[in-house]
Amino acid sequence: MPTASALSPEVLAKYQPVIGLEVHVQLLTKTKAFCGCVNLYGGEPNTHVCPVCLGLPGALPVLNEQAVEFAVLTGAALNCKINPVSIFARKNYFYPDSPKGYQISQYDKPTCEHGYLDIPDGNGGLKRIGITRAHMEEDAGKSIHDGFPDSVTRSYIDLNRCGTPLIEIVSEPDIRSPQEAFDYLTKLKEILLYAGVSDCNMEEGSLRCDANVSVMLKGADKFGTKAEVKNVNSFRFIRSALEYEIERQVEILESGGKVVQETRLYNSAEGVTYSMRSKEQAHDYRYFPEPDLPPLLISEEWKNKILKGLPELPEAKRTRLIAEYGITEKDAETLTASASFADQFEAAAKASKSPKRVAALITSELTGRLNAAGLELEQSPVSMKGLAMAADLAESGELSSKMLKQLLDISFEKGEDFPVVYEREKPQQISDTSVIEKMIDEVIAANPKQVEQFKGGKTTVSAFFVGQVMRLSKGQANPALLNELVIKKLSE
Amino acid sequence: MNLETLSIDQARAALTSGETTATALAEAHYERIAQKDDEINSYLSLAKDRALAQAAKIDALLKAGDPLPPLAGIPLGIKDVLTMVGSPATAGSKILEGYHPPYDCTAVAKLEAAGAVLLGKLNCDEFAMGSSNENSAYGPVHNPRALDRVPGGSSGGSAAAVAAGFCVASLGTDTGGSIRQPAAFCGVTGLLPTWGRVSRFGLIAFASSLDRIGPFTKNVKDAATLLGVMAGSDIMDATASHTPVNDYVAESQKPVAGLKIGVPEEYFGEGLDPEIRAAVEKSIADLKAAGCEIKKISLPHTRYAIPTYYVIATAEASSNLSRFDGVRFGLRDKSASTLTGMYRQTRDAGFGAEVKRRILLGTYALSAGYYDAYYKKAQQVRTLLTRDFLSAFNEVDAIVTPMTPTPAFKLGEKTDDPVAMYLADVYTVAASLAGICGVSVPCGNTKDGLPIGVQILGKHFEEGMALRVAQAVENSQP
């Protein structure tokens, strides 16, 4: 990874980075923010357009109600206050992919304000990151500068994306390290996915991130001059982009210079940030209230109706799963990676006598096999019902863990559900006491030393005998019965 | 048939009696335009295909004896800031030369759905910015009542076309007086509906919070008829009001006896032409004779209206006109080698001087560091101006004022003095800022034969009341 310099860790440690993130999220509404065009990624260029999103003379915006609902859900999921009155404003700037010459956004009266989300503090606790605001706006189109035969002399414009509803979520400058920034984005994405307002697909640009970064000497009471780093658009790069920028600023300060307030662009291929424009070149966006849209009024009644659609959020779900099913915190963390994952677990847990074992099976057996096969949980050959059955068989001791693993392997190999495989492959289990006792006698006779150890008080050695007998029975001995009989025989 | 005076009622009677057909009526207007519009320059483009197809439909209805829609076969002209499929929409600007909009303005579509025949597009000041129609990139319009004089602006073509008998009625737009002032200069009736009464969808915006579409007609009743067709909410315009649409024709024909009429002292001060004063005072006396109670009122913030208007209107314009950038439609200067160069050269070549002046003024008013002093302050004054009217309407049913300080001035008389031109809006912009409705109705002529108009202002969404008083003024004319 490129770094700005070879700064020693001691020098870096003198400084405190201060980071605030601005995250743009595309909303999963059926239609665009201010017109009836379909809101869909891709498509033949300039086919999802109409006079309104093309900014044709005389066309007017009309606000999409579903975009408001998603904004309210987002605000609520981020613990924001939902303002009963919010005002759309025009942000004026010229660019070919902004057909009106202004973006409809919100300025001094956004829809959502004063929220927060919690990230891990690294010591097993939580750190609260403030959210200044979450406001509604529209996306621009795309300028395409390469890929055409005449790209050297010409740029092309695709306005399909133009008018896609966005929420811009602005954090307080509460983030203190690249890792915290990463954690913040991770949590944010998780919450937005749970709320169902966005697919948060960074590759397709439905979640985009800009970072305001400054550094100050540790203990200082005033923030340093910040630079805005644009285009930090991947979870893979967020940490390295911020680390680069922090080191760049520290180096400037260490060599007696001053950080300039400016906008910088992150180049992920090179791993560096480049100056885009200085403060002097900064746009004056000439915000003013959008006269084509009346103030957005969100009554208490409408808000409450919208909030009925807010699903259980990850933190609440984890707490509930732990309480309801007695699973471990670690399993709860894994099982709530997505809402549908958690739902699948709950379906299996409800069908099983041992939810705890279901959780363990999913986290220890199922996810590994899914990953290896490159499958999503939804594509698992083992259904949740099948998993519940497996958990119950394991719990009752009818199935050894080794056997269980084998059966699951067969399931994945043949693409068959667990019950099918079990019915066909289930071991002709030996539950005949005399047969098992005979095998135990054999093993005891062959291992006098271990018998001595057991009699000497080292009772754990019984597991050795269980294992040996199981091997002798080709894994077919009833494990529960075997355990019982081994102890009995050794204690004789 | 005298096209100069032909009203909707007369045209409808002629159609139903078989005296004429919709096609013949449209052709007669086109013939008159061909003969006389060279000296007036009111039409920028004719929509013969669309008009004659519509006329043929109406004639089929007539022939079959089917019920006729309210505007069946009525030939109308449309200001060129309104979109109409099949016709260019230049907004009087070179920057939109050759631009053909792919959709109909809602108001225009409603008129056609009611049977109207849309003859073509009418000249106007570039992007509706002007008070004389001398800012059109396609040449000035001449006043049909005195060819060496301006028709007023910005809807000069719309007023002139009605006055010259080039259509039975027309549509214009009014941002700071652009319907009312040219109606007065040309001696026709002009209606300014309440902001939000008629959808703005398809109106090429100048200043969104002020722009309104309204009719020019040969009498007050026709204005009521057209408003009734155009008014109402629109899923394409979030600012179009859901306030119920009234029967404006019925309301306009009610007697005025017992109504309280306010006369604001601020509108009769210095600068008012004595002949206009006399004509307006005569109209007030006529209203009194018809049984109205005349009350002196005060609108104390009136003197701030012009500066307030020119801050808000130019600020919104600076943003509304950003979309004319040479990227997607209209003019593009292809000689530029950079994007910024293309923007600059296109806008420099495409916009006229007055439009550039207003974009600069508006950009300044919205700039960081100036916003509070200009735009925000102007919005505060706008609230005060609106309150002036609202408290006046607590005491009176309508307000009567002169429409213009002078009659139509000569072409070229004020073109070098933009401030003098702005000051000609002194009686119009306060009502624009307040969002209330009004009617400009002829009330006599100067001794030189120039038309004089009187302004009747009504409360928000009380067009019926303003039209009713206007009808009484019309009735008292000789």
Tab-separated table of N, CA, C and O in Angstrom, chain A residues 123-162:
chain	number	residue	atom	x	y	z
A	123	ASN	N	-13.099	-2.291	22.802
A	123	ASN	CA	-12.864	-2.876	24.130
A	123	ASN	C	-14.099	-3.631	24.597
A	123	ASN	O	-14.395	-3.691	25.773
A	124	GLY	N	-14.855	-4.109	23.632
A	124	GLY	CA	-16.051	-4.865	23.997
A	124	GLY	C	-17.258	-3.985	24.270
A	124	GLY	O	-18.350	-4.485	24.509
A	125	GLY	N	-17.078	-2.686	24.229
A	125	GLY	CA	-18.195	-1.770	24.447
A	125	GLY	C	-18.613	-1.107	23.162
A	125	GLY	O	-18.262	-1.550	22.072
A	126	LEU	N	-19.388	-0.024	23.281
A	126	LEU	CA	-19.891	0.667	22.111
A	126	LEU	C	-19.456	2.128	22.119
A	126	LEU	O	-19.292	2.735	23.177
A	127	LYS	N	-19.268	2.686	20.935
A	127	LYS	CA	-18.982	4.111	20.813
A	127	LYS	C	-20.077	4.722	19.960
A	127	LYS	O	-20.443	4.182	18.907
A	128	ARG	N	-20.614	5.836	20.400
A	128	ARG	CA	-21.726	6.473	19.687
A	128	ARG	C	-21.195	7.500	18.694
A	128	ARG	O	-20.421	8.378	19.058
A	129	ILE	N	-21.603	7.380	17.430
A	129	ILE	CA	-21.238	8.350	16.399
A	129	ILE	C	-22.482	9.166	16.065
A	129	ILE	O	-23.518	8.601	15.672
A	130	GLY	N	-22.387	10.460	16.223
A	130	GLY	CA	-23.536	11.330	15.962
A	130	GLY	C	-23.830	11.428	14.481
A	130	GLY	O	-22.925	11.387	13.644
A	131	ILE	N	-25.111	11.546	14.153
A	131	ILE	CA	-25.509	11.795	12.769
A	131	ILE	C	-26.154	13.168	12.726
A	131	ILE	O	-27.176	13.411	13.376
A	132	THR	N	-25.501	14.084	12.024
A	132	THR	CA	-25.957	15.462	11.981
A	132	THR	C	-27.316	15.545	11.306
A	132	THR	O	-28.240	16.172	11.800
A	133	ARG	N	-27.399	14.893	10.136
A	133	ARG	CA	-28.611	15.013	9.345
A	133	ARG	C	-28.676	13.898	8.318
A	133	ARG	O	-27.658	13.304	7.950
A	134	ALA	N	-29.880	13.636	7.845
A	134	ALA	CA	-30.066	12.749	6.697
A	134	ALA	C	-31.087	13.461	5.821
A	134	ALA	O	-32.227	13.635	6.218
A	135	HIS	N	-30.619	13.960	4.693
A	135	HIS	CA	-31.537	14.743	3.856
A	135	HIS	C	-31.802	14.087	2.508
A	135	HIS	O	-31.036	13.258	2.032
A	136	MET	N	-32.924	14.473	1.919
A	136	MET	CA	-33.347	13.903	0.638
A	136	MET	C	-32.767	14.733	-0.504
A	136	MET	O	-32.699	15.951	-0.414
A	137	GLU	N	-32.385	14.060	-1.573
A	137	GLU	CA	-31.981	14.765	-2.781
A	137	GLU	C	-32.062	13.819	-3.966
A	137	GLU	O	-32.439	12.663	-3.823
A	138	GLU	N	-31.716	14.342	-5.136
A	138	GLU	CA	-31.783	13.523	-6.346
A	138	GLU	C	-30.375	13.276	-6.863
A	138	GLU	O	-29.486	14.106	-6.702
A	139	ASP	N	-30.208	12.118	-7.510
A	139	ASP	CA	-28.905	11.773	-8.078
A	139	ASP	C	-28.747	12.456	-9.434
A	139	ASP	O	-29.719	12.850	-10.066
A	140	ALA	N	-27.505	12.600	-9.859
A	140	ALA	CA	-27.214	13.129	-11.195
A	140	ALA	C	-27.119	11.964	-12.172
A	140	ALA	O	-27.184	10.800	-11.788
A	141	GLY	N	-26.945	12.279	-13.450
A	141	GLY	CA	-26.698	11.239	-14.444
A	141	GLY	C	-25.232	10.838	-14.402
A	141	GLY	O	-24.525	11.112	-13.430
A	142	LYS	N	-24.796	10.170	-15.469
A	142	LYS	CA	-23.393	9.740	-15.508
A	142	LYS	C	-22.717	10.314	-16.741
A	142	LYS	O	-23.267	10.224	-17.836
A	143	SER	N	-21.534	10.848	-16.552
A	143	SER	CA	-20.714	11.246	-17.688
A	143	SER	C	-19.797	10.079	-18.008
A	143	SER	O	-19.184	9.504	-17.110
A	144	ILE	N	-19.724	9.725	-19.270
A	144	ILE	CA	-18.886	8.586	-19.663
A	144	ILE	C	-17.739	9.126	-20.516
A	144	ILE	O	-17.955	9.615	-21.623
A	145	HIS	N	-16.537	9.060	-19.949
A	145	HIS	CA	-15.387	9.681	-20.612
A	145	HIS	C	-14.550	8.703	-21.410
A	145	HIS	O	-13.633	9.105	-22.096
A	146	ASP	N	-14.835	7.414	-21.292
A	146	ASP	CA	-14.062	6.481	-22.104
A	146	ASP	C	-14.893	5.277	-22.527
A	146	ASP	O	-16.016	5.105	-22.088
A	147	GLY	N	-14.307	4.498	-23.439
A	147	GLY	CA	-15.004	3.315	-23.921
A	147	GLY	C	-15.646	3.500	-25.282
A	147	GLY	O	-16.179	2.553	-25.852
A	148	PHE	N	-15.600	4.715	-25.823
A	148	PHE	CA	-16.147	4.947	-27.158
A	148	PHE	C	-14.998	5.238	-28.127
A	148	PHE	O	-13.945	5.734	-27.717
A	149	PRO	N	-15.217	4.951	-29.426
A	149	PRO	CA	-14.133	5.171	-30.403
A	149	PRO	C	-13.639	6.626	-30.392
A	149	PRO	O	-12.457	6.883	-30.616
A	150	ASP	N	-14.551	7.574	-30.126
A	150	ASP	CA	-14.126	8.976	-30.148
A	150	ASP	C	-14.009	9.559	-28.739
A	150	ASP	O	-14.165	10.761	-28.537
A	151	SER	N	-13.718	8.681	-27.777
A	151	SER	CA	-13.654	9.143	-26.390
A	151	SER	C	-12.542	10.170	-26.142
A	151	SER	O	-12.576	10.888	-25.155
A	152	VAL	N	-11.577	10.220	-27.023
A	152	VAL	CA	-10.494	11.188	-26.837
A	152	VAL	C	-11.021	12.612	-26.969
A	152	VAL	O	-10.599	13.526	-26.272
A	153	THR	N	-11.979	12.788	-27.869
A	153	THR	CA	-12.456	14.145	-28.138
A	153	THR	C	-13.841	14.406	-27.576
A	153	THR	O	-14.323	15.531	-27.604
A	154	ARG	N	-14.512	13.401	-27.073
A	154	ARG	CA	-15.915	13.536	-26.742
A	154	ARG	C	-16.243	12.812	-25.444
A	154	ARG	O	-15.674	11.768	-25.172
A	155	SER	N	-17.187	13.363	-24.697
A	155	SER	CA	-17.735	12.622	-23.559
A	155	SER	C	-19.195	12.333	-23.846
A	155	SER	O	-19.854	13.104	-24.548
A	156	TYR	N	-19.667	11.228	-23.291
A	156	TYR	CA	-21.072	10.858	-23.484
A	156	TYR	C	-21.811	10.971	-22.148
A	156	TYR	O	-21.203	10.922	-21.075
A	157	ILE	N	-23.117	11.139	-22.247
A	157	ILE	CA	-23.904	11.301	-21.028
A	157	ILE	C	-25.055	10.310	-21.020
A	157	ILE	O	-25.756	10.159	-22.018
A	158	ASP	N	-25.202	9.624	-19.892
A	158	ASP	CA	-26.328	8.711	-19.693
A	158	ASP	C	-27.152	9.257	-18.533
A	158	ASP	O	-26.657	9.361	-17.410
A	159	LEU	N	-28.389	9.607	-18.805
A	159	LEU	CA	-29.213	10.231	-17.768
A	159	LEU	C	-30.196	9.243	-17.114
A	159	LEU	O	-31.119	9.661	-16.430
A	160	ASN	N	-29.966	7.936	-17.314
A	160	ASN	CA	-30.854	6.954	-16.669
A	160	ASN	C	-30.875	7.118	-15.145
A	160	ASN	O	-31.896	6.953	-14.511
A	161	ARG	N	-29.708	7.418	-14.590
A	161	ARG	CA	-29.607	7.518	-13.128
A	161	ARG	C	-30.157	8.845	-12.603
A	161	ARG	O	-30.421	9.007	-11.406
A	162	CYS	N	-30.274	9.793	-13.515
A	162	CYS	CA	-30.657	11.151	-13.129
A	162	CYS	C	-32.035	11.166	-12.465
A	162	CYS	O	-32.996	10.676	-13.038
